[in-house]
CSV table of C-alpha atoms and ligand atoms in Angstrom, one decimal:
chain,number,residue,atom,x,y,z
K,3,UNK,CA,-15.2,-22.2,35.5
K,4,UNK,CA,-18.1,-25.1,34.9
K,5,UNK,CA,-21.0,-23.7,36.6
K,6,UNK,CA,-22.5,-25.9,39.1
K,7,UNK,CA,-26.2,-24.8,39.5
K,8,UNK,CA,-28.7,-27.4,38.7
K,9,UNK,CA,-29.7,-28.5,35.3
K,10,UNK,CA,-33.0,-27.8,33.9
K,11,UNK,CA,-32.9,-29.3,30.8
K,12,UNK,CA,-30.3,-31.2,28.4
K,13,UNK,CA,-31.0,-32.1,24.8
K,14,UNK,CA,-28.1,-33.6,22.9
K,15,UNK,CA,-29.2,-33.7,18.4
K,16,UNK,CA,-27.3,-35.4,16.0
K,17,UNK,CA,-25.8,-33.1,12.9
K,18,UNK,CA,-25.0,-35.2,9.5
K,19,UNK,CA,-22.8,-33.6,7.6
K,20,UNK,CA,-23.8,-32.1,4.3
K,21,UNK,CA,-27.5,-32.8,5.2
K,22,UNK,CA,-29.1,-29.6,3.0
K,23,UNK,CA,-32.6,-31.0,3.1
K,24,UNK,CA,-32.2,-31.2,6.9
K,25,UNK,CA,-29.5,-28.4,7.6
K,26,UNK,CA,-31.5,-25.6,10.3
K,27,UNK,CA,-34.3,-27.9,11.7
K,28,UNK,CA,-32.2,-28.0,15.4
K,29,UNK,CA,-32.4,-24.6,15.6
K,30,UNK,CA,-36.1,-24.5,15.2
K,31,UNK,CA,-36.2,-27.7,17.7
K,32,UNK,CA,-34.0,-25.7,20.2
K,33,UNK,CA,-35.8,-22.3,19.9
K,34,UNK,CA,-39.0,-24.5,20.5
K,35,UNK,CA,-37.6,-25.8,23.6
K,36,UNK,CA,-36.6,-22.5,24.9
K,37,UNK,CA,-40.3,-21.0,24.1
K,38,UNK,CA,-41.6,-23.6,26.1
K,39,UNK,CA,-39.2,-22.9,29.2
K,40,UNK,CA,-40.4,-19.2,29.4
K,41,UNK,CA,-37.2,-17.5,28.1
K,42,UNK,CA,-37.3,-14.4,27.2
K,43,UNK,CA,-37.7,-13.4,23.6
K,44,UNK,CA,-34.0,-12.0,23.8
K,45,UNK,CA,-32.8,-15.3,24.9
K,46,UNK,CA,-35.0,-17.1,22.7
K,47,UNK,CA,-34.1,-14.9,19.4
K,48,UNK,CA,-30.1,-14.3,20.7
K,49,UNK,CA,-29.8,-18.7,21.1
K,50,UNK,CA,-31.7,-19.1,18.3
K,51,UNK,CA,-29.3,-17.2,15.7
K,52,UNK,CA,-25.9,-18.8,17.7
K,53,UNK,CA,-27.7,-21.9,16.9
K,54,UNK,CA,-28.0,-21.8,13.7
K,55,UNK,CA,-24.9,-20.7,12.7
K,56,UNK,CA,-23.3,-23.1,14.6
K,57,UNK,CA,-25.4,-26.1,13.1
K,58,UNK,CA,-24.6,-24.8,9.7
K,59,UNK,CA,-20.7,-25.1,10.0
K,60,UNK,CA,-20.8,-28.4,11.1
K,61,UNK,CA,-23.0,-29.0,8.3
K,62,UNK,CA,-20.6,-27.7,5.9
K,63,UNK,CA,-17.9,-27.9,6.9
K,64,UNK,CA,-17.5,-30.8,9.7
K,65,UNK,CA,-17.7,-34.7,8.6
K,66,UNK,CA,-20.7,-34.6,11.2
K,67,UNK,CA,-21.2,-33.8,15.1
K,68,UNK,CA,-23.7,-32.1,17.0
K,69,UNK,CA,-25.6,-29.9,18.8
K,70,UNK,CA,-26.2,-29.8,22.7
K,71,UNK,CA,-28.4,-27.9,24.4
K,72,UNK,CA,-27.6,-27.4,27.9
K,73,UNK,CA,-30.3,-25.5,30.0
K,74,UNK,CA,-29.1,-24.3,33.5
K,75,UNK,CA,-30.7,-22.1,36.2
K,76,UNK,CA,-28.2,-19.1,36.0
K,77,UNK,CA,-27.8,-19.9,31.6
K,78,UNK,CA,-28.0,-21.4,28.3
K,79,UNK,CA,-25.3,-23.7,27.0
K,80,UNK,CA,-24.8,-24.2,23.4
K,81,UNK,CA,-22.2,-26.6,22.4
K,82,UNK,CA,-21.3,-27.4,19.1
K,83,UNK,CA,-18.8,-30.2,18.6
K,84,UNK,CA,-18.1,-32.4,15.4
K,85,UNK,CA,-15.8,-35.0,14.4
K,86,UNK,CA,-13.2,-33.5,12.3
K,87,UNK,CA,-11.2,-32.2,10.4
K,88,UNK,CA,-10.5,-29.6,12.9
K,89,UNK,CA,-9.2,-26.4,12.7
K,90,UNK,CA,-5.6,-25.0,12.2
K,91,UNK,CA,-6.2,-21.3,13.3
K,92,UNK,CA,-9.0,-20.4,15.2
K,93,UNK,CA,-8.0,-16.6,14.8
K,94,UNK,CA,-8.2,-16.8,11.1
K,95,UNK,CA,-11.5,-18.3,10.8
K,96,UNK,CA,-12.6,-16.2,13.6
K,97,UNK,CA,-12.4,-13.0,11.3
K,98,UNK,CA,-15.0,-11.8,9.6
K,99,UNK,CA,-14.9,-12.3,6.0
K,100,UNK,CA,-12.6,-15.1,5.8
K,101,UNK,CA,-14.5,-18.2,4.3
K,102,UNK,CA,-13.6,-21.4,3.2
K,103,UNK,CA,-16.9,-22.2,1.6
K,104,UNK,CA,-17.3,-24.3,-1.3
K,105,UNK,CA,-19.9,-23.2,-4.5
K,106,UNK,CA,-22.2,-25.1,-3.7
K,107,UNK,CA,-22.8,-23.7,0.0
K,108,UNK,CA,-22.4,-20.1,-1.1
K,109,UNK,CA,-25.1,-21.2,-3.8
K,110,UNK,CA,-27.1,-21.6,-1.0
K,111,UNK,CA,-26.5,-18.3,0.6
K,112,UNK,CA,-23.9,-19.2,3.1
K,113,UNK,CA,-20.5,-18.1,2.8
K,114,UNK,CA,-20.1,-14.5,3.9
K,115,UNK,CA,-17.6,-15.4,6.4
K,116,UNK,CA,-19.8,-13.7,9.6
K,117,UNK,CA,-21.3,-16.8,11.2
K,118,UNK,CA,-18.1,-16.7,14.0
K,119,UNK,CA,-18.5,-13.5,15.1
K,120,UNK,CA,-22.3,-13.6,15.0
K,121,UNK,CA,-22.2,-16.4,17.2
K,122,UNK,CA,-19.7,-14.5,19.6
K,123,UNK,CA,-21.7,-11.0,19.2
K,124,UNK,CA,-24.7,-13.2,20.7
K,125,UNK,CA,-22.9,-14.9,23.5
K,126,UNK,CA,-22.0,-13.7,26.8
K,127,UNK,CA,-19.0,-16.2,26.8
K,128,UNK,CA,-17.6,-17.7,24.0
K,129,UNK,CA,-14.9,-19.9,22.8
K,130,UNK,CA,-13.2,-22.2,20.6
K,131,UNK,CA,-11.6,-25.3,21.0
K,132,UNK,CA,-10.1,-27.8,18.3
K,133,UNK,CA,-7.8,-30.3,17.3
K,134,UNK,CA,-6.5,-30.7,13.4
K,135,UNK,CA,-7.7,-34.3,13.0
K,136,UNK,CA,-9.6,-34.6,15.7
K,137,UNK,CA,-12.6,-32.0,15.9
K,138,UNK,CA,-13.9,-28.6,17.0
K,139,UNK,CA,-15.8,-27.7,20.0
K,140,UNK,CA,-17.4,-24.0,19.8
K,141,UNK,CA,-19.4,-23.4,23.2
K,142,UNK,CA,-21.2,-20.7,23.5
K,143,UNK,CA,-23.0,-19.2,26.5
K,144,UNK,CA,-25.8,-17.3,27.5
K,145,UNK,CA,-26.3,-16.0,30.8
K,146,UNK,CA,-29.8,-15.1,32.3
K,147,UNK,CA,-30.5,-12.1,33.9
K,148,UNK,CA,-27.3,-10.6,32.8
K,149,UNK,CA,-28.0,-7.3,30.9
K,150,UNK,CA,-27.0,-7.6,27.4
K,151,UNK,CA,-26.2,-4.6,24.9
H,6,UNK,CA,-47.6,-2.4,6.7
H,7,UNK,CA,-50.1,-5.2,6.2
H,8,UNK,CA,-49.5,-7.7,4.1
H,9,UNK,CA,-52.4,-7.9,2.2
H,10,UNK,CA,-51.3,-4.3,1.1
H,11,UNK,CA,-47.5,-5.5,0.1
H,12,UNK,CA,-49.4,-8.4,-2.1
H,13,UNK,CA,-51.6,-5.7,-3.5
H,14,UNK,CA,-48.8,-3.6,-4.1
H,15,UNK,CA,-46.3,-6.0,-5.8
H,16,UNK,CA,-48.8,-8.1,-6.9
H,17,UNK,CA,-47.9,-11.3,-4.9
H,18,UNK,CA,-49.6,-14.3,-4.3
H,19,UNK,CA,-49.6,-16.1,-1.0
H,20,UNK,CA,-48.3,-19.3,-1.0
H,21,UNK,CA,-49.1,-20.0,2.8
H,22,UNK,CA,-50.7,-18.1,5.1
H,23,UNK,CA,-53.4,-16.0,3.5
H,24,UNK,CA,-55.7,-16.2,6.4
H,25,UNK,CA,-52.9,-13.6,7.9
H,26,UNK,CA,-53.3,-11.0,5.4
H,27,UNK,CA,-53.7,-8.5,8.2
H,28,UNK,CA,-51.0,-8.8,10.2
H,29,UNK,CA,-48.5,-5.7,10.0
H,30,UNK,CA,-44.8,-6.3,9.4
H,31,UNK,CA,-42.5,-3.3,10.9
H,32,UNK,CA,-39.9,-3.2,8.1
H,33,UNK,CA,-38.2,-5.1,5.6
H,34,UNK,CA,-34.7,-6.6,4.6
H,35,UNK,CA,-34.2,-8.1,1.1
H,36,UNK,CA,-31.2,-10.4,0.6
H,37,UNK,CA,-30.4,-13.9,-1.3
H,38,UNK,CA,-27.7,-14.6,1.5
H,39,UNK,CA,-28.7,-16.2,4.6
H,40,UNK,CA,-25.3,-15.2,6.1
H,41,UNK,CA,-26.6,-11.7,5.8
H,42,UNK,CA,-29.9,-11.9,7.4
H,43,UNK,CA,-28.7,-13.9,10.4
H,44,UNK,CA,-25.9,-11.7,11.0
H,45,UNK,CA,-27.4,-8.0,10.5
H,46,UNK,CA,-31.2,-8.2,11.1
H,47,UNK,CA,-32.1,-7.4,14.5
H,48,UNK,CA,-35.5,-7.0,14.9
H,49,UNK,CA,-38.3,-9.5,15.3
H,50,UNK,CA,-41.8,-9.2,12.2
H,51,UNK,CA,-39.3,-8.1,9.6
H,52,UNK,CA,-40.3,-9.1,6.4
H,53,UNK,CA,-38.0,-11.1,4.2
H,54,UNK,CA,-37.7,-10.2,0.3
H,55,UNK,CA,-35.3,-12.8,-1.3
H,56,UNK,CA,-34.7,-14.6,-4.0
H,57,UNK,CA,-33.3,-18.0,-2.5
H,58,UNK,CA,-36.0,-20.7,-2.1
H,59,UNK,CA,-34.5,-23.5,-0.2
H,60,UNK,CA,-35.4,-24.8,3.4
H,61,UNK,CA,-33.1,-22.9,5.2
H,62,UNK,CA,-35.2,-20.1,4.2
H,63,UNK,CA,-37.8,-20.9,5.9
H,64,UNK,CA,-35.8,-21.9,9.2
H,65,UNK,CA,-34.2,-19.1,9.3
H,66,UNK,CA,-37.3,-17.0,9.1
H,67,UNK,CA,-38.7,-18.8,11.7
H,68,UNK,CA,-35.6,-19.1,14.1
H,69,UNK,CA,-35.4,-15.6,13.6
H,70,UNK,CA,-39.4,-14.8,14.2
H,71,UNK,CA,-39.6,-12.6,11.0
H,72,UNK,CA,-43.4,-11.1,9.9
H,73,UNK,CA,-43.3,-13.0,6.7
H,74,UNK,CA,-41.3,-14.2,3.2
H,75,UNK,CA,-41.6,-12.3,0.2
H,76,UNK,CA,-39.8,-14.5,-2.6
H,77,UNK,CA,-39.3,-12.5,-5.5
H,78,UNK,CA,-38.4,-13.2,-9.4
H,79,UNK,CA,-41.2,-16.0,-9.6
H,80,UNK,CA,-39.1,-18.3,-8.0
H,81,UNK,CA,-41.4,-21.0,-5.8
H,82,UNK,CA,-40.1,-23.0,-2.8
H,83,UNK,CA,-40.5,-27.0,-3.1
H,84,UNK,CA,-43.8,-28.2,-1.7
H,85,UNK,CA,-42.2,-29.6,1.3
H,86,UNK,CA,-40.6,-26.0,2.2
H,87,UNK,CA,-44.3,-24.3,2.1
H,88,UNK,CA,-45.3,-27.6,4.0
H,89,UNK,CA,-43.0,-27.0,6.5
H,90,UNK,CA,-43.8,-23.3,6.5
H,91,UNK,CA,-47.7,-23.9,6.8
H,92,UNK,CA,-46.2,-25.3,10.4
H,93,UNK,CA,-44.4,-22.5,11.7
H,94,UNK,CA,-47.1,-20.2,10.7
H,95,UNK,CA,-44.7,-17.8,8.9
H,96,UNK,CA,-47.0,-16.4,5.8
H,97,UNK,CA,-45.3,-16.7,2.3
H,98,UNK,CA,-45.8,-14.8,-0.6
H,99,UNK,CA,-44.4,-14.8,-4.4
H,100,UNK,CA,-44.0,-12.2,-6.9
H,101,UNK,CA,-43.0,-12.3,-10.3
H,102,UNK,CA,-41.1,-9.0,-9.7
H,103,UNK,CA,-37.4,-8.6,-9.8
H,104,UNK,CA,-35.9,-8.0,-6.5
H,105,UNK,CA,-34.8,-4.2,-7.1
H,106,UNK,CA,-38.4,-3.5,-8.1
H,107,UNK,CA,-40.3,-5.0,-5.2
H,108,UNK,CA,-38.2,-3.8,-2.8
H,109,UNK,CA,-39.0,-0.4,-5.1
H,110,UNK,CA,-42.4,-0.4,-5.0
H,111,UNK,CA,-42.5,-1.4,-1.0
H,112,UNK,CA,-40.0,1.2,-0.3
H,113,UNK,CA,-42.0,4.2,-2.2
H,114,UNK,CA,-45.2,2.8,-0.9
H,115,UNK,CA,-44.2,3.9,3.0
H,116,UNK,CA,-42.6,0.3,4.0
H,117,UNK,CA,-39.2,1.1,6.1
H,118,UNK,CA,-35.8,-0.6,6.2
H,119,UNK,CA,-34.9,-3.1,8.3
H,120,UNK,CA,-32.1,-1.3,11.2
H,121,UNK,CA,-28.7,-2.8,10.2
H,122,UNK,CA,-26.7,-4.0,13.4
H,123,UNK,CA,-23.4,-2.3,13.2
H,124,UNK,CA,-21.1,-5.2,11.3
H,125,UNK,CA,-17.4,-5.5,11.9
H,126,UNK,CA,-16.0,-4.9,9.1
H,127,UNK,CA,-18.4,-1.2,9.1
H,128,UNK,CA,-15.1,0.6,9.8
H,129,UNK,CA,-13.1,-0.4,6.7
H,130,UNK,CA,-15.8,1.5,4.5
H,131,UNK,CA,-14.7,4.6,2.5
H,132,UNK,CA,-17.5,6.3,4.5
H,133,UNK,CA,-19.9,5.9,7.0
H,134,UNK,CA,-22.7,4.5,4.4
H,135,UNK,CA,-24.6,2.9,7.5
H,136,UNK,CA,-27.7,4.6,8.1
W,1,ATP,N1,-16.7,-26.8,12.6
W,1,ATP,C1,-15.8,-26.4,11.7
W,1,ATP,N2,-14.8,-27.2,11.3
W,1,ATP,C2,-13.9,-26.8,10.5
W,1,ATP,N3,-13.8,-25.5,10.0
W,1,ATP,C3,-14.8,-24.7,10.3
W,1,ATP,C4,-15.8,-25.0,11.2
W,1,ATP,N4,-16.6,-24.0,11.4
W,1,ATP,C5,-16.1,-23.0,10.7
W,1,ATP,N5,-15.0,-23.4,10.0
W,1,ATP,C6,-14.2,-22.5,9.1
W,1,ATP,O1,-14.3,-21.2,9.5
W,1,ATP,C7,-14.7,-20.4,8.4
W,1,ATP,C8,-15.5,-19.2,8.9
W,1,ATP,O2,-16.7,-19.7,9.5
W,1,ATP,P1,-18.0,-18.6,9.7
W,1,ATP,O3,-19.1,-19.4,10.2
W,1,ATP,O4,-17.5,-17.5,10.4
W,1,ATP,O5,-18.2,-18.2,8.2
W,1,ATP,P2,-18.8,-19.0,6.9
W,1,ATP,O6,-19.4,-20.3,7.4
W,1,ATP,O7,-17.7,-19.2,6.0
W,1,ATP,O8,-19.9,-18.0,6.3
W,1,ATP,P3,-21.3,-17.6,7.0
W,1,ATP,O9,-21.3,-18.3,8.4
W,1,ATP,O10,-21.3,-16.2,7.1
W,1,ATP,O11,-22.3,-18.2,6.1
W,1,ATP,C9,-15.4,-21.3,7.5
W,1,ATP,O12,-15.5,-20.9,6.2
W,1,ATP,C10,-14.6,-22.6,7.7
W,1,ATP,O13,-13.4,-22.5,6.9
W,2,MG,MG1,-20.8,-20.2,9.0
Protein backbone atom coordinates (compact mmCIF):
# COMPACT_ATOMS: atom_id res chain seq x y z
CA UNK A 1 0.00 0.00 0.00
CA UNK A 2 1.38 3.79 -0.90
CA UNK A 3 1.63 5.33 2.42
CA UNK A 4 -0.20 8.43 2.80
CA UNK A 5 1.54 10.40 5.60
CA UNK A 6 2.98 13.68 4.71
CA UNK A 7 6.09 14.31 2.76
CA UNK A 8 9.09 15.78 4.38
CA UNK A 9 11.35 15.91 1.73
CA UNK A 10 11.70 14.79 -2.12
CA UNK A 11 14.90 14.90 -4.13
CA UNK A 12 14.76 13.46 -7.56
CA UNK A 13 19.08 13.11 -9.16
CA UNK A 14 19.85 12.30 -12.49
CA UNK A 15 22.16 8.94 -13.06
CA UNK A 16 24.23 8.93 -16.56
CA UNK A 17 25.09 5.86 -17.49
CA UNK A 18 28.67 4.76 -17.48
CA UNK A 19 29.55 7.99 -15.66
CA UNK A 20 32.87 6.44 -13.58
CA UNK A 21 34.17 9.80 -12.72
CA UNK A 22 30.77 10.62 -11.26
CA UNK A 23 29.43 7.11 -10.31
CA UNK A 24 28.64 7.29 -6.02
CA UNK A 25 28.44 11.14 -5.56
CA UNK A 26 24.24 10.69 -4.94
CA UNK A 27 24.88 8.63 -2.34
CA UNK A 28 27.04 11.04 -0.55
CA UNK A 29 24.39 13.79 -1.61
CA UNK A 30 21.50 11.59 -0.12
CA UNK A 31 23.42 10.53 3.11
CA UNK A 32 24.00 14.41 3.42
CA UNK A 33 20.45 15.03 3.22
CA UNK A 34 19.52 12.42 5.72
CA UNK A 35 22.35 13.83 8.33
CA UNK A 36 20.78 17.00 8.02
CA UNK A 37 17.10 15.68 8.82
CA UNK A 38 18.31 14.07 12.14
CA UNK A 39 18.14 10.35 11.09
CA UNK A 40 19.58 8.14 13.03
CA UNK A 41 22.95 6.81 12.23
CA UNK A 42 21.25 3.39 11.40
CA UNK A 43 19.11 4.99 8.90
CA UNK A 44 21.69 7.14 7.70
CA UNK A 45 24.49 4.25 7.32
CA UNK A 46 21.43 1.39 6.29
CA UNK A 47 20.05 4.23 3.14
CA UNK A 48 23.37 5.10 2.50
CA UNK A 49 24.68 1.45 1.45
CA UNK A 50 21.02 0.67 -0.53
CA UNK A 51 22.02 3.84 -2.22
CA UNK A 52 24.89 3.12 -3.48
CA UNK A 53 24.36 0.00 -4.70
CA UNK A 54 21.48 0.98 -6.38
CA UNK A 55 23.20 4.10 -8.18
CA UNK A 56 25.91 1.77 -9.31
CA UNK A 57 23.64 -0.68 -11.30
CA UNK A 58 22.10 1.84 -13.09
CA UNK A 59 25.49 3.06 -13.81
CA UNK A 60 26.61 -0.02 -15.20
CA UNK A 61 24.34 -1.54 -16.27
CA UNK A 62 21.20 0.81 -17.17
CA UNK A 63 21.41 3.31 -20.39
CA UNK A 64 20.74 5.98 -17.55
CA UNK A 65 17.82 6.75 -14.93
CA UNK A 66 17.82 7.84 -11.51
CA UNK A 67 17.73 8.17 -8.13
CA UNK A 68 14.72 9.49 -5.91
CA UNK A 69 14.75 10.18 -2.61
CA UNK A 70 11.54 10.21 -1.00
CA UNK A 71 11.44 11.35 2.73
CA UNK A 72 8.10 10.61 4.61
CA UNK A 73 7.13 10.89 8.32
CA UNK A 74 6.69 7.16 9.06
CA UNK A 75 9.99 6.26 6.25
CA UNK A 76 12.60 6.63 3.69
CA UNK A 77 11.90 5.88 0.06
CA UNK A 78 14.60 4.94 -2.26
CA UNK A 79 13.60 4.47 -5.78
CA UNK A 80 15.84 3.60 -8.39
CA UNK A 81 14.44 3.59 -11.89
CA UNK A 82 16.35 3.71 -15.34
CA UNK A 83 15.49 3.58 -18.86
CA UNK A 84 16.33 0.24 -20.15
CA UNK A 85 17.20 -2.51 -21.06
CA UNK A 86 15.24 -4.14 -18.40
CA UNK A 87 15.47 -7.22 -16.87
CA UNK A 88 14.30 -10.75 -17.98
CA UNK A 89 14.46 -12.56 -14.53
CA UNK A 90 14.40 -10.76 -11.51
CA UNK A 91 15.04 -14.08 -9.49
CA UNK A 92 18.19 -14.76 -11.27
CA UNK A 93 19.79 -11.51 -10.85
CA UNK A 94 18.42 -11.39 -7.45
CA UNK A 95 20.91 -14.29 -6.28
CA UNK A 96 23.85 -13.71 -4.92
CA UNK A 97 26.72 -14.35 -7.00
CA UNK A 98 25.16 -14.11 -10.30
CA UNK A 99 26.77 -11.07 -12.25
CA UNK A 100 26.68 -9.83 -15.54
CA UNK A 101 29.43 -7.45 -15.14
CA UNK A 102 31.70 -6.42 -17.87
CA UNK A 103 35.92 -6.20 -17.27
CA UNK A 104 35.97 -3.14 -17.09
CA UNK A 105 33.47 -2.69 -14.02
CA UNK A 106 34.84 -5.65 -12.15
CA UNK A 107 38.32 -3.69 -12.83
CA UNK A 108 36.88 -1.29 -10.76
CA UNK A 109 35.84 -3.54 -7.94
CA UNK A 110 32.29 -4.18 -8.73
CA UNK A 111 31.04 -7.35 -9.82
CA UNK A 112 30.69 -9.71 -6.98
CA UNK A 113 27.09 -10.26 -7.70
CA UNK A 114 25.84 -9.01 -3.76
CA UNK A 115 24.57 -5.50 -4.54
CA UNK A 116 20.67 -7.08 -4.78
CA UNK A 117 20.63 -8.68 -1.79
CA UNK A 118 22.51 -6.03 0.10
CA UNK A 119 20.07 -3.59 -0.91
CA UNK A 120 17.20 -6.08 0.28
CA UNK A 121 19.22 -7.09 3.68
CA UNK A 122 19.02 -3.14 4.31
CA UNK A 123 15.40 -2.52 3.48
CA UNK A 124 12.46 -3.14 5.39
CA UNK A 125 10.42 -3.56 2.13
CA UNK A 126 11.82 -4.25 -0.98
CA UNK A 127 11.04 -4.98 -4.57
CA UNK A 128 11.55 -5.25 -8.08
CA UNK A 129 9.78 -4.19 -10.95
CA UNK A 130 10.85 -4.26 -14.78
CA UNK A 131 10.07 -4.40 -18.27
CA UNK A 132 12.61 -5.97 -21.01
CA UNK A 133 12.88 -2.87 -23.20
CA UNK A 134 11.44 -0.70 -21.13
CA UNK A 135 13.33 -0.27 -17.64
CA UNK A 136 13.68 -1.35 -14.08
CA UNK A 137 12.24 0.13 -11.01
CA UNK A 138 13.97 -1.20 -7.62
CA UNK A 139 12.20 0.58 -4.53
CA UNK A 140 13.40 0.15 -1.58
CA UNK A 141 12.11 1.17 1.85
CA UNK A 142 13.03 2.09 5.11
CA UNK A 143 10.71 2.44 7.85
CA UNK A 144 11.34 4.64 11.07
CA UNK A 145 11.00 3.57 14.29
CA UNK A 146 10.67 0.01 13.23
CA UNK A 147 13.20 -2.13 15.04
CA UNK A 148 15.67 -3.54 12.66
CA UNK A 149 17.94 -6.69 13.21
CA UNK B 1 44.40 2.15 17.23
CA UNK B 2 45.47 5.64 16.23
CA UNK B 3 46.46 6.38 13.11
CA UNK B 4 49.44 8.03 13.61
CA UNK B 5 50.60 4.56 15.07
CA UNK B 6 49.31 2.50 11.76
CA UNK B 7 51.51 5.20 9.67
CA UNK B 8 54.32 4.57 12.09
CA UNK B 9 53.91 1.08 11.81
CA UNK B 10 53.58 0.51 8.02
CA UNK B 11 55.28 3.39 7.27
CA UNK B 12 52.56 5.37 5.50
CA UNK B 13 52.26 8.71 4.49
CA UNK B 14 49.09 10.71 4.77
CA UNK B 15 47.87 12.00 1.81
CA UNK B 16 44.88 14.02 3.49
CA UNK B 17 44.14 14.34 6.73
CA UNK B 18 47.21 14.43 8.92
CA UNK B 19 45.89 16.93 11.26
CA UNK B 20 43.76 13.64 12.46
CA UNK B 21 46.56 11.58 13.30
CA UNK B 22 44.96 10.85 16.66
CA UNK B 23 41.85 9.71 15.97
CA UNK B 24 41.36 5.83 16.79
CA UNK B 25 39.95 3.50 14.25
CA UNK B 26 38.10 0.23 15.91
CA UNK B 27 39.22 -2.39 13.27
CA UNK B 28 40.09 -2.91 9.93
CA UNK B 29 38.94 -4.66 6.56
CA UNK B 30 41.33 -4.86 3.54
CA UNK B 31 39.78 -5.51 0.18
CA UNK B 32 40.30 -4.30 -3.70
CA UNK B 33 36.44 -4.93 -4.21
CA UNK B 34 34.01 -2.37 -3.43
CA UNK B 35 31.19 -5.11 -3.70
CA UNK B 36 32.83 -6.60 -0.74
CA UNK B 37 33.09 -3.72 1.67
CA UNK B 38 29.58 -2.44 0.97
CA UNK B 39 28.06 -5.73 1.43
CA UNK B 40 29.97 -7.30 4.61
CA UNK B 41 31.32 -4.31 6.67
CA UNK B 42 29.09 -3.44 9.29
CA UNK B 43 30.54 -1.24 11.53
CA UNK B 44 31.04 2.56 11.33
CA UNK B 45 35.47 4.00 11.92
CA UNK B 46 36.63 0.88 10.17
CA UNK B 47 39.68 1.45 8.46
CA UNK B 48 39.99 0.61 4.80
CA UNK B 49 43.28 -1.15 3.49
CA UNK B 50 42.94 -1.52 -0.42
CA UNK B 51 44.57 -1.46 -3.19
CA UNK B 52 41.95 0.21 -5.71
CA UNK B 53 42.39 4.06 -6.04
CA UNK B 54 39.49 5.36 -7.96
CA UNK B 55 36.60 7.72 -6.69
CA UNK B 56 34.39 5.30 -5.63
CA UNK B 57 36.78 4.61 -3.06
CA UNK B 58 36.47 7.44 -1.50
CA UNK B 59 32.52 7.56 -1.68
CA UNK B 60 32.17 4.54 -0.44
CA UNK B 61 34.31 5.29 2.52
CA UNK B 62 32.45 8.08 3.20
CA UNK B 63 28.85 6.79 2.56
CA UNK B 64 29.85 4.11 4.73
CA UNK B 65 31.47 6.59 7.60
CA UNK B 66 34.70 4.39 7.81
CA UNK B 67 37.84 5.82 10.22
CA UNK B 68 40.12 6.26 7.37
CA UNK B 69 41.84 4.74 3.84
CA UNK B 70 44.94 2.92 3.92
CA UNK B 71 45.94 2.37 0.09
CA UNK B 72 48.57 -0.01 -0.13
CA UNK B 73 51.28 -1.14 -2.87
CA UNK B 74 52.24 2.61 -3.54
CA UNK B 75 49.43 3.12 -5.56
CA UNK B 76 48.17 7.04 -5.25
CA UNK B 77 44.56 8.21 -5.92
CA UNK B 78 44.18 11.18 -8.72
CA UNK B 79 44.41 14.59 -7.29
CA UNK B 80 40.82 15.15 -7.63
CA UNK B 81 39.98 11.90 -5.44
CA UNK B 82 42.25 13.32 -2.43
CA UNK B 83 40.51 16.69 -3.33
CA UNK B 84 37.31 15.30 -2.95
CA UNK B 85 38.46 13.40 0.10
CA UNK B 86 40.09 16.58 1.87
CA UNK B 87 35.98 17.41 1.77
CA UNK B 88 34.57 14.59 3.47
CA UNK B 89 37.22 14.72 5.99
CA UNK B 90 38.00 10.93 5.70
CA UNK B 91 42.00 10.84 6.35
CA UNK B 92 44.04 8.96 3.63
CA UNK B 93 47.18 7.31 3.94
CA UNK B 94 49.69 5.35 1.40
CA UNK B 95 52.08 2.70 1.91
CA UNK B 96 54.44 1.25 -0.28
CA UNK B 97 53.68 -2.17 1.32
CA UNK B 98 52.02 -5.09 -0.30
CA UNK B 99 48.61 -5.68 0.89
CA UNK B 100 49.27 -9.14 2.82
CA UNK B 101 52.12 -7.33 4.67
CA UNK B 102 50.28 -4.26 5.99
CA UNK B 103 47.49 -5.97 6.86
CA UNK B 104 50.49 -8.17 8.65
CA UNK B 105 52.08 -5.79 10.47
CA UNK B 106 48.54 -4.02 11.66
CA UNK B 107 47.21 -7.37 12.60
CA UNK B 108 50.45 -8.46 14.75
CA UNK B 109 50.61 -4.92 16.04
CA UNK B 110 47.06 -5.35 18.21
CA UNK B 111 44.73 -3.83 15.30
CA UNK B 112 41.44 -6.20 15.07
CA UNK B 113 39.28 -7.41 12.15
CA UNK B 114 36.56 -5.86 10.96
CA UNK B 115 33.08 -8.29 12.17
CA UNK B 116 31.97 -9.96 8.82
CA UNK B 117 28.08 -9.74 8.48
CA UNK B 118 26.85 -13.19 7.90
CA UNK B 119 26.77 -13.37 3.81
CA UNK B 120 24.33 -15.60 1.89
CA UNK B 121 26.14 -17.71 0.31
CA UNK B 122 28.14 -18.50 4.23
CA UNK B 123 26.23 -21.81 4.13
CA UNK B 124 27.62 -23.34 0.95
CA UNK B 125 31.22 -23.27 2.67
CA UNK B 126 32.97 -26.64 3.38
CA UNK B 127 33.00 -25.29 6.92
CA UNK B 128 32.11 -22.72 9.09
CA UNK B 129 35.31 -20.42 8.27
CA UNK B 130 33.39 -17.31 9.57
CA UNK B 131 34.72 -16.12 12.68
N1 LIG C 1 19.17 -1.66 -13.38
C1 LIG C 1 19.53 -2.82 -13.95
N2 LIG C 1 19.21 -3.08 -15.25
C2 LIG C 1 19.54 -4.25 -15.83
N3 LIG C 1 20.21 -5.23 -15.19
C3 LIG C 1 20.56 -5.04 -13.90
C4 LIG C 1 20.24 -3.85 -13.22
N4 LIG C 1 20.68 -3.94 -11.95
C5 LIG C 1 21.27 -5.15 -11.85
N5 LIG C 1 21.19 -5.82 -13.03
C6 LIG C 1 21.69 -7.18 -13.27
O1 LIG C 1 21.68 -7.89 -12.04
C7 LIG C 1 22.97 -8.44 -11.78
C8 LIG C 1 23.18 -8.52 -10.29
O2 LIG C 1 23.22 -7.23 -9.72
P1 LIG C 1 23.90 -7.01 -8.28
O3 LIG C 1 23.88 -5.57 -7.98
O4 LIG C 1 23.25 -7.94 -7.32
O5 LIG C 1 25.38 -7.53 -8.51
P2 LIG C 1 26.53 -6.88 -9.41
O6 LIG C 1 26.18 -5.46 -9.72
O7 LIG C 1 26.75 -7.78 -10.57
O8 LIG C 1 27.77 -6.95 -8.42
P3 LIG C 1 27.96 -6.02 -7.11
O9 LIG C 1 26.71 -5.24 -6.91
O10 LIG C 1 28.22 -6.98 -5.99
O11 LIG C 1 29.13 -5.17 -7.43
C9 LIG C 1 23.93 -7.54 -12.53
O12 LIG C 1 25.15 -8.16 -12.80
C10 LIG C 1 23.13 -7.23 -13.79
O13 LIG C 1 23.20 -8.32 -14.68
MG1 LIG D 1 25.53 -4.14 -8.20
Amino acid sequence: MPSRTPLVLRRIYPVAPRDLEQAGTVSTEVRRELLALGMSPDVVRRASVICFEGEMNIVLYSQGGRVILLVKEDRVELLFSDDGPGIADIELVSQPGYSTAPDWARELGFGAGLGINNMEQNSDLFEIRSRVGEGTVVRATILLGVPFF
Amino acid sequence: MKLREIAELVEANFITGADQAEREVSRAFAADLLSDVLAMVQEEGVLLITGMTTPQVVRVAEVMNMGAVLFVRGKLPAAATVEYAMGTGIPLLATRRIMFETCGILYKAGLHAAQRKQMPLDHALPDATRS
